[in-house]
mmCIF file of C-alpha atoms and ligand atoms in Angstrom:
data_model
loop_
_atom_site.group_PDB
_atom_site.id
_atom_site.type_symbol
_atom_site.label_atom_id
_atom_site.label_comp_id
_atom_site.label_asym_id
_atom_site.label_seq_id
_atom_site.Cartn_x
_atom_site.Cartn_y
_atom_site.Cartn_z
ATOM 1 C CA UNK Z 1 -23.844 1.180 84.438
ATOM 2 C CA UNK Z 2 -27.309 2.874 84.239
ATOM 3 C CA UNK Z 3 -27.880 4.550 80.651
ATOM 4 C CA UNK Z 4 -27.932 8.213 82.007
ATOM 5 C CA UNK Z 5 -24.544 8.035 83.178
ATOM 6 C CA UNK Z 6 -23.392 6.580 79.843
ATOM 7 C CA UNK Z 7 -25.112 9.247 78.295
ATOM 8 C CA UNK Z 8 -23.695 12.014 80.494
ATOM 9 C CA UNK Z 9 -19.916 10.398 79.618
ATOM 10 C CA UNK Z 10 -19.794 8.966 76.259
ATOM 11 C CA UNK Z 11 -17.441 11.404 73.913
ATOM 12 C CA UNK Z 12 -20.046 10.585 70.949
ATOM 13 C CA UNK Z 13 -23.203 12.386 69.715
ATOM 14 C CA UNK Z 14 -26.071 9.993 70.692
ATOM 15 C CA UNK Z 15 -29.515 10.018 71.081
ATOM 16 C CA UNK Z 16 -32.761 7.872 71.214
ATOM 17 C CA UNK Z 17 -35.818 9.140 69.571
ATOM 18 C CA UNK Z 18 -39.192 7.715 70.467
ATOM 19 C CA UNK Z 19 -42.222 6.917 67.825
ATOM 20 C CA UNK Z 20 -43.706 10.477 68.724
ATOM 21 C CA UNK Z 21 -40.467 12.104 67.952
ATOM 22 C CA UNK Z 22 -39.773 13.003 71.107
ATOM 23 C CA UNK Z 23 -36.327 12.695 72.912
ATOM 24 C CA UNK Z 24 -35.898 9.586 74.893
ATOM 25 C CA UNK Z 25 -32.146 9.859 75.536
ATOM 26 C CA UNK Z 26 -29.587 12.285 74.481
ATOM 27 C CA UNK Z 27 -25.801 12.205 75.036
ATOM 28 C CA UNK Z 28 -23.953 14.926 76.562
ATOM 29 C CA UNK Z 29 -21.674 15.797 73.662
ATOM 30 C CA UNK Z 30 -25.152 15.476 71.372
ATOM 31 C CA UNK Z 31 -26.666 18.071 73.497
ATOM 32 C CA UNK Z 32 -23.269 20.179 73.273
ATOM 33 C CA UNK Z 33 -23.799 20.219 69.164
ATOM 34 C CA UNK Z 34 -27.580 21.219 69.589
ATOM 35 C CA UNK Z 35 -26.499 24.336 71.699
ATOM 36 C CA UNK Z 36 -28.867 23.328 74.503
ATOM 37 C CA UNK Z 37 -28.400 21.596 78.043
ATOM 38 C CA UNK Z 38 -29.290 17.619 77.855
ATOM 39 C CA UNK Z 39 -32.471 18.439 80.401
ATOM 40 C CA UNK Z 40 -33.824 20.797 77.639
ATOM 41 C CA UNK Z 41 -33.845 17.622 75.290
ATOM 42 C CA UNK Z 42 -35.849 15.011 77.231
ATOM 43 C CA UNK Z 43 -39.329 14.549 76.653
ATOM 44 C CA UNK Z 44 -39.451 17.439 74.128
ATOM 45 C CA UNK Z 45 -39.810 17.104 70.466
ATOM 46 C CA UNK Z 46 -37.267 17.166 67.785
ATOM 47 C CA UNK Z 47 -38.796 20.020 65.881
ATOM 48 C CA UNK Z 48 -38.710 22.073 68.675
ATOM 49 C CA UNK Z 49 -35.415 21.480 69.965
ATOM 50 C CA UNK Z 50 -33.965 21.407 66.714
ATOM 51 C CA UNK Z 51 -35.821 24.271 64.686
ATOM 52 C CA UNK Z 52 -36.529 24.781 61.506
ATOM 53 C CA UNK Z 53 -33.065 24.887 59.834
ATOM 54 C CA UNK Z 54 -32.954 23.135 56.341
ATOM 55 C CA UNK Z 55 -30.270 20.612 58.192
ATOM 56 C CA UNK Z 56 -32.458 19.988 61.299
ATOM 57 C CA UNK Z 57 -35.382 19.333 58.693
ATOM 58 C CA UNK Z 58 -33.369 16.671 56.967
ATOM 59 C CA UNK Z 59 -32.550 15.185 60.353
ATOM 60 C CA UNK Z 60 -36.263 14.835 61.290
ATOM 61 C CA UNK Z 61 -37.112 13.562 57.755
ATOM 62 C CA UNK Z 62 -34.655 10.602 58.389
ATOM 63 C CA UNK Z 63 -35.662 9.959 61.981
ATOM 64 C CA UNK Z 64 -39.088 9.474 60.573
ATOM 65 C CA UNK Z 65 -38.305 6.983 57.703
ATOM 66 C CA UNK Z 66 -36.316 4.869 60.017
ATOM 67 C CA UNK Z 67 -39.164 4.415 62.188
ATOM 68 C CA UNK Z 68 -41.628 3.912 59.338
ATOM 69 C CA UNK Z 69 -39.450 1.599 57.423
ATOM 70 C CA UNK Z 70 -37.081 -0.099 60.015
ATOM 71 C CA UNK Z 71 -34.247 0.273 57.650
ATOM 72 C CA UNK Z 72 -31.066 1.995 59.155
ATOM 73 C CA UNK Z 73 -29.466 4.776 57.615
ATOM 74 C CA UNK Z 74 -25.701 5.001 57.910
ATOM 75 C CA UNK Z 75 -23.128 7.260 57.052
ATOM 76 C CA UNK Z 76 -24.837 10.208 56.488
ATOM 77 C CA UNK Z 77 -23.317 13.703 55.706
ATOM 78 C CA UNK Z 78 -24.848 16.979 57.584
ATOM 79 C CA UNK Z 79 -23.523 20.123 56.656
ATOM 80 C CA UNK Z 80 -24.965 22.669 59.058
ATOM 81 C CA UNK Z 81 -24.229 26.466 58.449
ATOM 82 C CA UNK Z 82 -24.855 29.066 60.857
ATOM 83 C CA UNK Z 83 -26.562 32.080 59.738
ATOM 84 C CA UNK Z 84 -24.091 34.421 58.817
ATOM 85 C CA UNK Z 85 -21.305 32.242 60.111
ATOM 86 C CA UNK Z 86 -19.282 31.850 57.138
ATOM 87 C CA UNK Z 87 -16.699 29.298 56.985
ATOM 88 C CA UNK Z 88 -16.104 29.308 60.682
ATOM 89 C CA UNK Z 89 -19.838 28.957 61.237
ATOM 90 C CA UNK Z 90 -20.223 25.664 59.216
ATOM 91 C CA UNK Z 91 -19.514 22.335 60.592
ATOM 92 C CA UNK Z 92 -19.656 18.859 59.087
ATOM 93 C CA UNK Z 93 -21.261 15.750 60.955
ATOM 94 C CA UNK Z 94 -21.608 12.151 60.008
ATOM 95 C CA UNK Z 95 -24.721 10.706 61.193
ATOM 96 C CA UNK Z 96 -26.296 7.224 61.197
ATOM 97 C CA UNK Z 97 -29.565 6.400 62.213
ATOM 98 C CA UNK Z 98 -30.588 2.903 63.516
ATOM 99 C CA UNK Z 99 -34.155 1.373 64.517
ATOM 100 C CA UNK Z 100 -34.317 0.031 67.927
ATOM 101 C CA UNK Z 101 -36.932 -2.635 68.011
ATOM 102 C CA UNK Z 102 -38.802 -4.693 70.883
ATOM 103 C CA UNK Z 103 -40.258 -8.033 69.976
ATOM 104 C CA UNK Z 104 -39.651 -7.341 66.237
ATOM 105 C CA UNK Z 105 -41.573 -4.120 66.199
ATOM 106 C CA UNK Z 106 -39.859 -0.853 65.824
ATOM 107 C CA UNK Z 107 -40.360 0.917 69.121
ATOM 108 C CA UNK Z 108 -37.712 3.905 68.362
ATOM 109 C CA UNK Z 109 -34.934 5.275 66.779
ATOM 110 C CA UNK Z 110 -30.989 5.818 67.604
ATOM 111 C CA UNK Z 111 -28.663 8.810 66.201
ATOM 112 C CA UNK Z 112 -25.058 8.582 66.035
ATOM 113 C CA UNK Z 113 -23.621 11.710 65.371
ATOM 114 C CA UNK Z 114 -19.525 12.294 64.815
ATOM 115 C CA UNK Z 115 -18.376 15.958 64.197
ATOM 116 C CA UNK Z 116 -16.281 15.543 61.498
ATOM 117 C CA UNK Z 117 -15.438 19.552 60.893
ATOM 118 C CA UNK Z 118 -12.071 19.335 62.330
ATOM 119 C CA UNK Z 119 -10.850 16.251 60.001
ATOM 120 C CA UNK Z 120 -12.172 17.799 57.330
ATOM 121 C CA UNK Z 121 -10.595 21.127 57.971
ATOM 122 C CA UNK Z 122 -6.989 19.141 58.190
ATOM 123 C CA UNK Z 123 -7.911 17.090 55.198
ATOM 124 C CA UNK Z 124 -8.733 20.560 53.187
ATOM 125 C CA UNK Z 125 -5.457 21.959 54.282
ATOM 126 C CA UNK Z 126 -3.659 18.842 53.440
ATOM 127 C CA UNK Z 127 -5.143 18.721 49.901
ATOM 128 C CA UNK Z 128 -4.277 22.473 49.507
ATOM 129 C CA UNK Z 129 -0.762 21.813 50.608
ATOM 130 C CA UNK Z 130 -0.742 18.833 48.031
ATOM 131 C CA UNK Z 131 -1.783 20.738 45.242
ATOM 132 C CA UNK Z 132 0.507 23.961 45.709
ATOM 133 C CA UNK Z 133 3.649 21.293 45.672
ATOM 134 C CA UNK Z 134 2.269 19.768 42.647
ATOM 135 C CA UNK Z 135 1.964 23.417 41.389
ATOM 136 C CA UNK Z 136 5.596 23.809 42.313
ATOM 137 C CA UNK Z 137 6.845 20.564 40.694
ATOM 138 C CA UNK Z 138 4.933 20.763 37.370
ATOM 139 C CA UNK Z 139 6.694 24.492 37.240
ATOM 140 C CA UNK Z 140 10.101 23.012 38.018
ATOM 141 C CA UNK Z 141 9.505 20.494 35.252
ATOM 142 C CA UNK Z 142 8.318 22.930 32.635
ATOM 143 C CA UNK Z 143 11.546 25.120 33.270
ATOM 144 C CA UNK Z 144 13.724 22.166 33.379
ATOM 145 C CA UNK Z 145 11.994 20.891 30.006
ATOM 146 C CA UNK Z 146 12.583 24.700 28.536
ATOM 147 C CA UNK Z 147 16.129 24.707 29.809
ATOM 148 C CA UNK Z 148 16.936 21.351 27.839
ATOM 149 C CA UNK Z 149 15.177 22.261 24.667
ATOM 150 C CA UNK Z 150 17.140 25.498 24.902
ATOM 151 C CA UNK Z 151 20.665 23.378 25.305
ATOM 152 C CA UNK Z 152 20.039 21.250 22.326
ATOM 153 C CA UNK Z 153 18.668 24.161 20.156
ATOM 154 C CA UNK Z 154 22.146 25.442 21.289
ATOM 155 C CA UNK Z 155 24.013 22.295 20.488
ATOM 156 C CA UNK Z 156 22.468 22.057 16.887
ATOM 157 C CA UNK Z 157 23.208 25.785 16.136
ATOM 158 C CA UNK Z 158 26.885 25.736 17.621
ATOM 159 C CA UNK Z 159 27.780 22.344 15.881
ATOM 160 C CA UNK Z 160 26.478 23.617 12.273
ATOM 161 C CA UNK Z 161 28.339 26.848 12.832
ATOM 162 C CA UNK Z 162 31.272 24.959 13.834
ATOM 163 C CA UNK Z 163 31.411 22.840 11.189
ATOM 164 C CA UNK Z 164 32.118 25.420 8.156
ATOM 165 C CA UNK Z 165 35.334 27.099 9.714
ATOM 166 C CA UNK Z 166 36.609 23.565 10.172
ATOM 167 C CA UNK Z 167 36.017 22.005 6.750
ATOM 168 C CA UNK Z 168 37.647 25.468 5.370
ATOM 169 C CA UNK Z 169 40.797 25.180 7.588
ATOM 170 C CA UNK Z 170 41.398 21.068 6.704
ATOM 171 C CA UNK Z 171 41.109 22.418 2.839
ATOM 172 C CA UNK Z 172 43.749 25.110 3.182
ATOM 173 C CA UNK Z 173 45.827 22.951 5.168
ATOM 174 C CA UNK Z 174 46.009 20.021 2.510
ATOM 175 C CA UNK Z 175 46.130 23.018 -0.130
ATOM 176 C CA UNK Z 176 49.433 24.363 1.520
ATOM 177 C CA UNK Z 177 50.848 21.032 2.050
ATOM 178 C CA UNK Z 178 50.790 20.528 -1.518
ATOM 179 C CA UNK Z 179 51.559 24.269 -2.717
ATOM 180 C CA UNK Z 180 54.763 23.823 -0.464
ATOM 181 C CA UNK Z 181 55.524 20.181 -1.629
ATOM 182 C CA UNK Z 182 55.538 21.285 -4.755
ATOM 183 C CA UNK Z 183 57.722 24.861 -4.228
ATOM 184 C CA UNK Z 184 60.229 23.290 -1.664
ATOM 185 C CA UNK Z 185 60.204 19.801 -1.152
ATOM 186 C CA UNK Z 186 62.934 19.735 1.670
ATOM 187 C CA UNK Z 187 60.724 22.543 3.585
ATOM 188 C CA UNK Z 188 57.672 20.148 3.219
ATOM 189 C CA UNK Z 189 59.641 17.264 4.453
ATOM 190 C CA UNK Z 190 60.970 19.415 7.508
ATOM 191 C CA UNK Z 191 57.075 20.800 8.280
ATOM 192 C CA UNK Z 192 55.370 17.199 7.799
ATOM 193 C CA UNK Z 193 55.509 16.570 11.676
ATOM 194 C CA UNK Z 194 53.739 19.613 12.472
ATOM 195 C CA UNK Z 195 51.220 19.090 9.787
ATOM 196 C CA UNK Z 196 50.608 16.050 10.928
ATOM 197 C CA UNK Z 197 49.786 17.525 14.601
ATOM 198 C CA UNK Z 198 47.509 20.226 12.943
ATOM 199 C CA UNK Z 199 45.550 17.397 10.896
ATOM 200 C CA UNK Z 200 45.513 14.999 13.920
ATOM 201 C CA UNK Z 201 43.751 18.053 16.060
ATOM 202 C CA UNK Z 202 41.237 18.994 13.097
ATOM 203 C CA UNK Z 203 40.279 15.604 12.808
ATOM 204 C CA UNK Z 204 39.892 15.466 16.543
ATOM 205 C CA UNK Z 205 37.782 18.754 16.685
ATOM 206 C CA UNK Z 206 35.892 17.604 13.631
ATOM 207 C CA UNK Z 207 34.693 14.375 15.713
ATOM 208 C CA UNK Z 208 33.390 16.371 18.769
ATOM 209 C CA UNK Z 209 31.592 18.625 16.305
ATOM 210 C CA UNK Z 210 30.101 15.527 14.666
ATOM 211 C CA UNK Z 211 29.444 14.145 18.174
ATOM 212 C CA UNK Z 212 27.674 17.601 19.106
ATOM 213 C CA UNK Z 213 25.939 16.950 15.635
ATOM 214 C CA UNK Z 214 24.661 13.581 16.279
ATOM 215 C CA UNK Z 215 23.320 14.573 19.667
ATOM 216 C CA UNK Z 216 21.054 17.282 18.107
ATOM 217 C CA UNK Z 217 19.846 15.136 15.424
ATOM 218 C CA UNK Z 218 18.912 12.519 18.000
ATOM 219 C CA UNK Z 219 17.138 15.180 19.979
ATOM 220 C CA UNK Z 220 14.913 15.619 16.836
ATOM 221 C CA UNK Z 221 14.547 12.089 16.047
ATOM 222 C CA UNK Z 222 16.927 12.575 12.940
ATOM 223 C CA UNK Z 223 19.704 10.041 13.170
ATOM 224 C CA UNK Z 224 18.916 7.913 9.433
ATOM 225 C CA UNK Z 225 20.593 4.797 8.724
ATOM 226 C CA UNK Z 226 21.806 3.545 5.529
ATOM 227 C CA UNK Z 227 22.466 -0.166 6.035
ATOM 228 C CA UNK Z 228 24.293 -2.324 3.284
ATOM 229 C CA UNK Z 229 25.594 -5.681 3.273
ATOM 230 C CA UNK Z 230 29.101 -5.881 4.973
ATOM 231 C CA UNK Z 231 31.511 -8.113 6.600
ATOM 232 C CA UNK Z 232 31.355 -7.362 10.196
ATOM 233 C CA UNK Z 233 34.524 -9.213 11.162
ATOM 234 C CA UNK Z 234 36.572 -7.452 8.397
ATOM 235 C CA UNK Z 235 35.293 -4.046 9.721
ATOM 236 C CA UNK Z 236 36.228 -4.870 13.353
ATOM 237 C CA UNK Z 237 40.010 -6.382 11.986
ATOM 238 C CA UNK Z 238 40.285 -2.703 10.087
ATOM 239 C CA UNK Z 239 39.180 -0.767 13.140
ATOM 240 C CA UNK Z 240 41.491 -2.624 15.645
ATOM 241 C CA UNK Z 241 44.484 -2.236 13.248
ATOM 242 C CA UNK Z 242 43.577 1.368 12.642
ATOM 243 C CA UNK Z 243 43.735 1.569 16.845
ATOM 244 C CA UNK Z 244 46.983 -0.657 17.078
ATOM 245 C CA UNK Z 245 49.441 2.664 17.468
ATOM 246 C CA UNK Z 246 47.143 4.223 20.010
ATOM 247 C CA UNK Z 247 46.852 0.852 22.033
ATOM 248 C CA UNK Z 248 50.741 0.486 21.830
ATOM 249 C CA UNK Z 249 51.205 4.320 22.860
ATOM 250 C CA UNK Z 250 48.855 3.543 26.122
ATOM 251 C CA UNK Z 251 50.746 0.141 26.751
ATOM 252 C CA UNK Z 252 47.912 -1.867 26.240
ATOM 253 C CA UNK Z 253 48.493 -5.319 24.640
ATOM 254 C CA UNK Z 254 45.735 -5.981 22.196
ATOM 255 C CA UNK Z 255 44.427 -9.344 21.396
ATOM 256 C CA UNK Z 256 41.520 -10.173 18.686
ATOM 257 C CA UNK Z 257 39.344 -13.010 18.110
ATOM 258 C CA UNK Z 258 37.343 -13.021 15.117
ATOM 259 C CA UNK Z 259 35.064 -15.687 13.867
ATOM 260 C CA UNK Z 260 35.259 -14.081 10.422
ATOM 261 C CA UNK Z 261 33.575 -13.744 8.105
ATOM 262 C CA UNK Z 262 30.203 -12.559 9.499
ATOM 263 C CA UNK Z 263 27.999 -11.063 6.852
ATOM 264 C CA UNK Z 264 25.202 -9.090 7.549
ATOM 265 C CA UNK Z 265 23.282 -5.531 6.825
ATOM 266 C CA UNK Z 266 24.394 -2.703 8.736
ATOM 267 C CA UNK Z 267 25.238 1.128 7.963
ATOM 268 C CA UNK Z 268 28.858 0.855 7.829
ATOM 269 C CA UNK Z 269 29.683 4.666 9.250
ATOM 270 C CA UNK Z 270 27.551 4.126 12.342
ATOM 271 C CA UNK Z 271 28.942 0.639 13.076
ATOM 272 C CA UNK Z 272 32.661 2.555 12.599
ATOM 273 C CA UNK Z 273 31.390 4.922 15.036
ATOM 274 C CA UNK Z 274 30.344 2.627 17.531
ATOM 275 C CA UNK Z 275 33.492 0.789 17.279
ATOM 276 C CA UNK Z 276 35.327 3.901 17.485
ATOM 277 C CA UNK Z 277 33.854 4.766 20.727
ATOM 278 C CA UNK Z 278 34.299 1.243 22.473
ATOM 279 C CA UNK Z 279 37.987 1.028 21.336
ATOM 280 C CA UNK Z 280 38.988 4.591 22.415
ATOM 281 C CA UNK Z 281 37.279 4.220 25.167
ATOM 282 C CA UNK Z 282 39.367 0.836 26.137
ATOM 283 C CA UNK Z 283 42.235 2.860 25.197
ATOM 284 C CA UNK Z 284 41.400 5.599 27.527
ATOM 285 C CA UNK Z 285 40.237 3.867 30.666
ATOM 286 C CA UNK Z 286 41.961 0.626 30.166
ATOM 287 C CA UNK Z 287 45.234 1.835 32.497
ATOM 288 C CA UNK Z 288 47.811 0.300 29.974
ATOM 289 C CA UNK Z 289 46.536 -3.293 30.976
ATOM 290 C CA UNK Z 290 45.640 -5.847 28.109
ATOM 291 C CA UNK Z 291 42.417 -5.393 25.898
ATOM 292 C CA UNK Z 292 40.545 -8.268 24.241
ATOM 293 C CA UNK Z 293 38.028 -7.813 21.073
ATOM 294 C CA UNK Z 294 36.221 -10.751 20.016
ATOM 295 C CA UNK Z 295 33.372 -11.131 17.640
ATOM 296 C CA UNK Z 296 31.151 -14.241 17.141
ATOM 297 C CA UNK Z 297 28.165 -15.070 15.545
ATOM 298 C CA UNK Z 298 25.062 -16.225 17.660
ATOM 299 C CA UNK Z 299 22.237 -17.296 15.297
ATOM 300 C CA UNK Z 300 20.929 -14.383 13.550
ATOM 301 C CA UNK Z 301 23.137 -12.314 15.978
ATOM 302 C CA UNK Z 302 26.537 -10.718 16.185
ATOM 303 C CA UNK Z 303 28.007 -10.603 19.537
ATOM 304 C CA UNK Z 304 31.101 -8.326 19.863
ATOM 305 C CA UNK Z 305 33.008 -7.984 23.490
ATOM 306 C CA UNK Z 306 35.377 -5.417 24.167
ATOM 307 C CA UNK Z 307 37.128 -6.513 27.407
ATOM 308 C CA UNK Z 308 39.710 -4.002 29.236
ATOM 309 C CA UNK Z 309 41.351 -4.658 32.673
ATOM 310 C CA UNK Z 310 41.163 -1.164 33.549
ATOM 311 C CA UNK Z 311 39.741 1.269 36.137
ATOM 312 C CA UNK Z 312 36.506 -0.129 36.042
ATOM 313 C CA UNK Z 313 33.084 1.324 36.876
ATOM 314 C CA UNK Z 314 31.142 1.795 40.003
ATOM 315 C CA UNK Z 315 27.605 0.469 40.465
ATOM 316 C CA UNK Z 316 26.480 4.032 40.327
ATOM 317 C CA UNK Z 317 28.378 4.542 37.102
ATOM 318 C CA UNK Z 318 27.034 1.652 35.269
ATOM 319 C CA UNK Z 319 23.484 2.785 35.720
ATOM 320 C CA UNK Z 320 23.886 6.290 34.179
ATOM 321 C CA UNK Z 321 26.466 5.404 31.817
ATOM 322 C CA UNK Z 322 24.532 5.080 28.422
ATOM 323 C CA UNK Z 323 22.632 8.536 29.412
ATOM 324 C CA UNK Z 324 23.542 11.784 27.796
ATOM 325 C CA UNK Z 325 26.403 14.013 28.900
ATOM 326 C CA UNK Z 326 26.825 11.317 31.957
ATOM 327 C CA UNK Z 327 30.411 10.386 32.898
ATOM 328 C CA UNK Z 328 31.572 7.967 35.785
ATOM 329 C CA UNK Z 329 35.070 9.790 36.029
ATOM 330 C CA UNK Z 330 36.441 13.365 36.844
ATOM 331 C CA UNK Z 331 37.294 15.700 34.490
ATOM 332 C CA UNK Z 332 40.047 16.685 35.558
ATOM 333 C CA UNK Z 333 41.624 12.977 34.947
ATOM 334 C CA UNK Z 334 39.706 12.141 31.868
ATOM 335 C CA UNK Z 335 38.584 14.401 29.388
ATOM 336 C CA UNK Z 336 35.460 13.681 27.325
ATOM 337 C CA UNK Z 337 31.650 14.969 26.857
ATOM 338 C CA UNK Z 338 30.027 12.067 28.179
ATOM 339 C CA UNK Z 339 28.253 11.462 24.896
ATOM 340 C CA UNK Z 340 29.842 8.667 23.164
ATOM 341 C CA UNK Z 341 27.921 5.703 25.082
ATOM 342 C CA UNK Z 342 24.550 7.747 24.560
ATOM 343 C CA UNK Z 343 25.310 7.946 20.895
ATOM 344 C CA UNK Z 344 26.206 4.452 20.757
ATOM 345 C CA UNK Z 345 23.231 3.232 22.511
ATOM 346 C CA UNK Z 346 20.795 5.296 20.395
ATOM 347 C CA UNK Z 347 22.937 4.010 16.789
ATOM 348 C CA UNK Z 348 22.618 0.321 18.565
ATOM 349 C CA UNK Z 349 19.038 0.164 19.148
ATOM 350 C CA UNK Z 350 18.258 1.988 15.989
ATOM 351 C CA UNK Z 351 19.874 -1.123 14.568
ATOM 352 C CA UNK Z 352 17.063 -3.349 16.513
ATOM 353 C CA UNK Z 353 20.825 -4.395 18.994
ATOM 354 C CA UNK Z 354 21.545 -3.708 22.581
ATOM 355 C CA UNK Z 355 24.422 -2.809 24.567
ATOM 356 C CA UNK Z 356 25.689 -3.818 27.819
ATOM 357 C CA UNK Z 357 28.068 -3.611 30.502
ATOM 358 C CA UNK Z 358 29.706 -5.584 33.163
ATOM 359 C CA UNK Z 359 32.454 -4.040 35.350
ATOM 360 C CA UNK Z 360 33.314 -3.618 38.462
ATOM 361 C CA UNK Z 361 35.556 -0.717 40.029
ATOM 362 C CA UNK Z 362 39.168 -1.382 39.645
ATOM 363 C CA UNK Z 363 38.472 -4.376 37.756
ATOM 364 C CA UNK Z 364 37.896 -3.495 34.331
ATOM 365 C CA UNK Z 365 34.869 -3.791 32.274
ATOM 366 C CA UNK Z 366 33.513 -5.538 29.377
ATOM 367 C CA UNK Z 367 31.220 -3.848 26.926
ATOM 368 C CA UNK Z 368 28.830 -6.372 24.787
ATOM 369 C CA UNK Z 369 27.320 -5.301 21.568
ATOM 370 C CA UNK Z 370 24.296 -7.273 19.990
ATOM 371 C CA UNK Z 371 23.508 -6.559 16.271
ATOM 372 C CA UNK Z 372 20.961 -8.694 14.553
ATOM 373 C CA UNK Z 373 22.615 -9.574 11.465
ATOM 374 C CA UNK Z 374 19.911 -8.885 8.918
ATOM 375 C CA UNK Z 375 17.628 -6.535 11.020
ATOM 376 C CA UNK Z 376 13.853 -5.645 10.261
ATOM 377 C CA UNK Z 377 14.007 -2.438 8.149
ATOM 378 C CA UNK Z 378 15.593 0.186 9.721
ATOM 379 C CA UNK Z 379 13.748 2.282 12.064
ATOM 380 C CA UNK Z 380 14.424 5.759 13.263
ATOM 381 C CA UNK Z 381 15.345 5.875 17.065
ATOM 382 C CA UNK Z 382 12.879 7.988 19.058
ATOM 383 C CA UNK Z 383 13.656 11.578 19.893
ATOM 384 C CA UNK Z 384 15.050 11.626 23.496
HETATM 385 P P1 LIG E 401 33.107 9.848 27.567
HETATM 386 O O1 LIG E 401 34.538 9.134 27.368
HETATM 387 O O2 LIG E 401 33.547 11.286 26.666
HETATM 388 O O3 LIG E 401 33.346 10.463 29.116
HETATM 389 P P2 LIG E 401 31.309 8.110 27.118
HETATM 390 O O4 LIG E 401 29.769 8.108 26.956
HETATM 391 O O5 LIG E 401 32.213 7.133 26.119
HETATM 392 O O6 LIG E 401 32.016 9.516 27.371
HETATM 393 O O7 LIG E 401 31.542 7.220 28.344
HETATM 394 C C1 LIG E 401 30.735 7.762 29.620
HETATM 395 C C2 LIG E 401 31.470 7.486 30.876
HETATM 396 O O8 LIG E 401 31.566 5.738 30.938
HETATM 397 C C3 LIG E 401 32.910 7.770 30.949
HETATM 398 O O9 LIG E 401 33.025 9.206 31.480
HETATM 399 C C4 LIG E 401 33.616 6.672 31.724
HETATM 400 O O10 LIG E 401 33.349 7.486 33.334
HETATM 401 C C5 LIG E 401 32.754 5.361 31.928
HETATM 402 N N1 LIG E 401 33.186 4.428 30.916
HETATM 403 C C6 LIG E 401 33.175 4.291 29.086
HETATM 404 N N2 LIG E 401 33.813 3.450 28.940
HETATM 405 C C7 LIG E 401 34.878 2.737 30.212
HETATM 406 C C8 LIG E 401 35.508 1.753 30.302
HETATM 407 N N3 LIG E 401 36.215 0.981 29.172
HETATM 408 N N4 LIG E 401 36.113 1.701 31.601
HETATM 409 C C9 LIG E 401 35.659 2.309 32.489
HETATM 410 N N5 LIG E 401 34.822 3.300 32.408
HETATM 411 C C10 LIG E 401 34.254 3.375 31.001
#
């Protein structure tokens, strides 16, 4: 195929420039970029064809350099602004300049030019779209963070406010029981079951309020530990005894395997809280089937397992379980705030330990707690 035919049809800006800086060949596409017919280029000086625009002078300078040095220039960007053309009149080209040699001597230069205007426009639009999306996402994140902060603040205030009347209620109930007991022992005995119901409900309310307080303390990074030497085996035995009635009411047989004594340094109130949470979950989600509690020492670690044969947890549930307000059951069937395991994990990790779960839907769950026996000085959990 003849060179002139190639030049007429190739969809690329191409030109060959002689040593005298005149056009030897030019493709139709390049001619169109320059805004003149192809014939108007051939044999004419580049300076005449391109005019005196700054971008035209740059092109000329580069061609001269390639002809003089014999070194190619690849991927040079040219921005051409039509005078008074604004954004629409601006075109972006990408040009490469190569020397053409005959018997080692540079005899001409070739130019290849690609019009990048459309591609750059699309890229700019995409970048602007991405920036807009980023801004929307960032705004949504800020709003969510603000909502979470407001919720935590509300929880903290509400929990503190609820504590005062509760304490007062408890005191007055005790006083009332004592006074009636002294003045009318027969009536006191008659009222005892009702008083017990009141006490139970008050202590339930109290533990709900404490849960809320713990959550707000954790959010503020203010959960403190007061470790002291204790026998974990004895503690587990006591807690299991305290839960015996609840398990029997639920119809769950309870078996206990303890490797006692198991000495270590832990905060007794916090360990108790963790045990209460795991045992009450075993009662609640154990479906009245047997529950096994075991404790053993493994080197410097105490390993406690609470195994039930109840409703179990789905895979999706297991991934969320230890998060704040996360639940894997419907509120209609099981009451709860979804905070017990969140607080449990925070406490356990603050003690340098870990809590994990093995479970499958409908096949029961085993919660495994690992606590170092003599941990490093207690550290504060991070605010979450
Ligand atoms: P709550 O019991 O108040 O919902 P928890 O934080 O103690 O909150 O537990 C979170 C969720 O984990 C529960 O809602 C329940 O879906 C699931 N769960 C906890 N313990 C068990 C268990 N032993 N068996 C099955 N599901 C459990």
